[in-house]
Amino acid sequence: MGISNSNIPKRYSVSMITMAKSYEAISLKLPEELLRESDRLAEGLKTSRAAYIRSAIEERNRRIIRQARRERMQEASRKVRGESMKVNEEFAAIELDPDA
């Protein structure tokens, strides 16, 4: 006994849209040992070679994006570090001499 759109008021009507991923084909040359190892690991994970390679590329992309973000944050931190030290010195002076 499922719920159909006819049982749902119009303002709550739900449409199901299935989005299919679009894939592009590539040609890839790998050293034999890397291909054998990838096939073995993919088989152990019960996945296809293509799915295994896709997931490896996705993971590498995520790592590169995280590293780039980390580097941008470190650079921003370096830029404000000098100013932060000056502010800290001013607060320290006020704490030592409230009338300053």
C-alpha positions as a LaTeX table, in Angstrom:
\begin{tabular}{lrrr}
\hline
Residue & $x$ (\AA) & $y$ (\AA) & $z$ (\AA) \\
\hline
Met1 & 0.00 & 0.00 & 0.00 \\
Gly2 & 2.04 & 2.94 & $-1.25$ \\
Ile3 & 1.32 & 6.62 & $-1.34$ \\
Ser4 & 0.54 & 8.04 & $-4.74$ \\
Asn5 & 0.60 & 11.68 & $-5.79$ \\
Ser6 & $-3.22$ & 11.56 & $-6.06$ \\
Asn7 & $-3.41$ & 11.04 & $-2.26$ \\
Ile8 & $-1.18$ & 14.06 & $-1.53$ \\
Pro9 & $-2.58$ & 17.60 & $-1.55$ \\
Lys10 & $-1.33$ & 19.59 & $-4.56$ \\
Arg11 & 0.79 & 21.89 & $-2.39$ \\
Tyr12 & 2.73 & 18.81 & $-1.19$ \\
Ser13 & 2.91 & 17.04 & $-4.51$ \\
Val14 & 6.23 & 15.32 & $-5.06$ \\
Ser15 & 7.82 & 14.55 & $-8.38$ \\
Met16 & 10.50 & 11.89 & $-8.66$ \\
Ile17 & 13.27 & 12.72 & $-11.08$ \\
Thr18 & 16.02 & 10.22 & $-11.69$ \\
Met19 & 19.29 & 11.88 & $-12.66$ \\
Ala20 & 21.62 & 9.58 & $-14.56$ \\
Lys21 & 25.32 & 10.29 & $-14.39$ \\
Ser22 & 26.99 & 11.02 & $-17.66$ \\
Tyr23 & 30.34 & 9.36 & $-18.22$ \\
Glu24 & 33.09 & 10.13 & $-20.68$ \\
Ala25 & 35.37 & 7.37 & $-21.95$ \\
Ile26 & 39.13 & 7.73 & $-21.58$ \\
Ser27 & 42.10 & 5.67 & $-22.61$ \\
Leu28 & 44.54 & 5.02 & $-19.81$ \\
Lys29 & 47.91 & 3.29 & $-19.90$ \\
Leu30 & 49.15 & 1.88 & $-16.61$ \\
Pro31 & 52.21 & $-0.14$ & $-15.65$ \\
Glu32 & 51.31 & $-3.85$ & $-15.59$ \\
Glu33 & 51.99 & $-4.22$ & $-11.87$ \\
Leu34 & 49.77 & $-1.25$ & $-10.98$ \\
Leu35 & 46.96 & $-2.64$ & $-13.13$ \\
Arg36 & 47.28 & $-6.13$ & $-11.60$ \\
Glu37 & 47.27 & $-4.70$ & $-8.08$ \\
Ser38 & 44.26 & $-2.49$ & $-8.89$ \\
Asp39 & 42.37 & $-5.47$ & $-10.36$ \\
Arg40 & 43.15 & $-7.57$ & $-7.29$ \\
Leu41 & 41.99 & $-4.85$ & $-4.92$ \\
Ala42 & 38.86 & $-4.12$ & $-6.96$ \\
Glu43 & 37.99 & $-7.81$ & $-6.94$ \\
Gly44 & 38.48 & $-7.91$ & $-3.16$ \\
Leu45 & 36.09 & $-4.99$ & $-2.84$ \\
Lys46 & 33.66 & $-6.71$ & $-5.23$ \\
Thr47 & 33.69 & $-3.78$ & $-7.62$ \\
Ser48 & 34.67 & $-3.27$ & $-11.22$ \\
Arg49 & 38.05 & $-2.05$ & $-12.38$ \\
Ala50 & 36.42 & 1.13 & $-13.71$ \\
Ala51 & 34.61 & 1.82 & $-10.42$ \\
Tyr52 & 37.82 & 1.22 & $-8.48$ \\
Ile53 & 39.82 & 3.61 & $-10.68$ \\
Arg54 & 37.01 & 6.21 & $-10.53$ \\
Ser55 & 36.98 & 6.07 & $-6.73$ \\
Ala56 & 40.78 & 6.39 & $-6.64$ \\
Ile57 & 40.62 & 9.52 & $-8.81$ \\
Glu58 & 37.79 & 10.96 & $-6.70$ \\
Glu59 & 39.79 & 10.37 & $-3.51$ \\
Arg60 & 42.90 & 11.98 & $-5.01$ \\
Asn61 & 40.83 & 14.99 & $-6.11$ \\
Arg62 & 39.45 & 15.37 & $-2.56$ \\
Arg63 & 42.96 & 15.19 & $-1.09$ \\
Ile64 & 44.29 & 17.84 & $-3.46$ \\
Ile65 & 41.33 & 20.14 & $-2.70$ \\
Arg66 & 41.84 & 19.66 & 1.08 \\
Gln67 & 45.57 & 20.39 & 0.74 \\
Ala68 & 44.90 & 23.55 & $-1.30$ \\
Arg69 & 42.37 & 24.72 & 1.32 \\
Arg70 & 44.88 & 24.00 & 4.12 \\
Glu71 & 47.55 & 26.01 & 2.31 \\
Arg72 & 45.17 & 28.96 & 1.78 \\
Met73 & 44.25 & 28.92 & 5.48 \\
Gln74 & 47.93 & 28.81 & 6.49 \\
Glu75 & 48.70 & 31.75 & 4.21 \\
Ala76 & 45.80 & 33.76 & 5.62 \\
Ser77 & 46.99 & 32.94 & 9.13 \\
Arg78 & 50.52 & 34.13 & 8.28 \\
Lys79 & 49.10 & 37.39 & 6.91 \\
Val80 & 47.19 & 38.22 & 10.11 \\
Arg81 & 49.77 & 36.84 & 12.57 \\
Gly82 & 51.78 & 40.08 & 12.69 \\
Glu83 & 48.70 & 42.21 & 13.30 \\
Ser84 & 47.48 & 39.77 & 15.97 \\
Met85 & 50.80 & 40.06 & 17.80 \\
Lys86 & 50.48 & 43.88 & 17.84 \\
Val87 & 46.94 & 43.64 & 19.25 \\
Asn88 & 48.14 & 41.16 & 21.90 \\
Glu89 & 50.91 & 43.58 & 22.91 \\
Glu90 & 48.38 & 46.41 & 23.23 \\
Phe91 & 46.12 & 44.26 & 25.44 \\
Ala92 & 49.10 & 43.23 & 27.57 \\
Ala93 & 50.06 & 46.89 & 28.05 \\
Ile94 & 46.50 & 47.72 & 29.14 \\
Glu95 & 46.44 & 44.78 & 31.59 \\
Leu96 & 49.74 & 45.91 & 33.14 \\
Asp97 & 48.73 & 49.58 & 33.33 \\
Pro98 & 44.95 & 50.12 & 33.14 \\
Asp99 & 45.48 & 53.90 & 33.00 \\
Ala100 & 47.68 & 53.70 & 29.91 \\
\hline
\end{tabular}
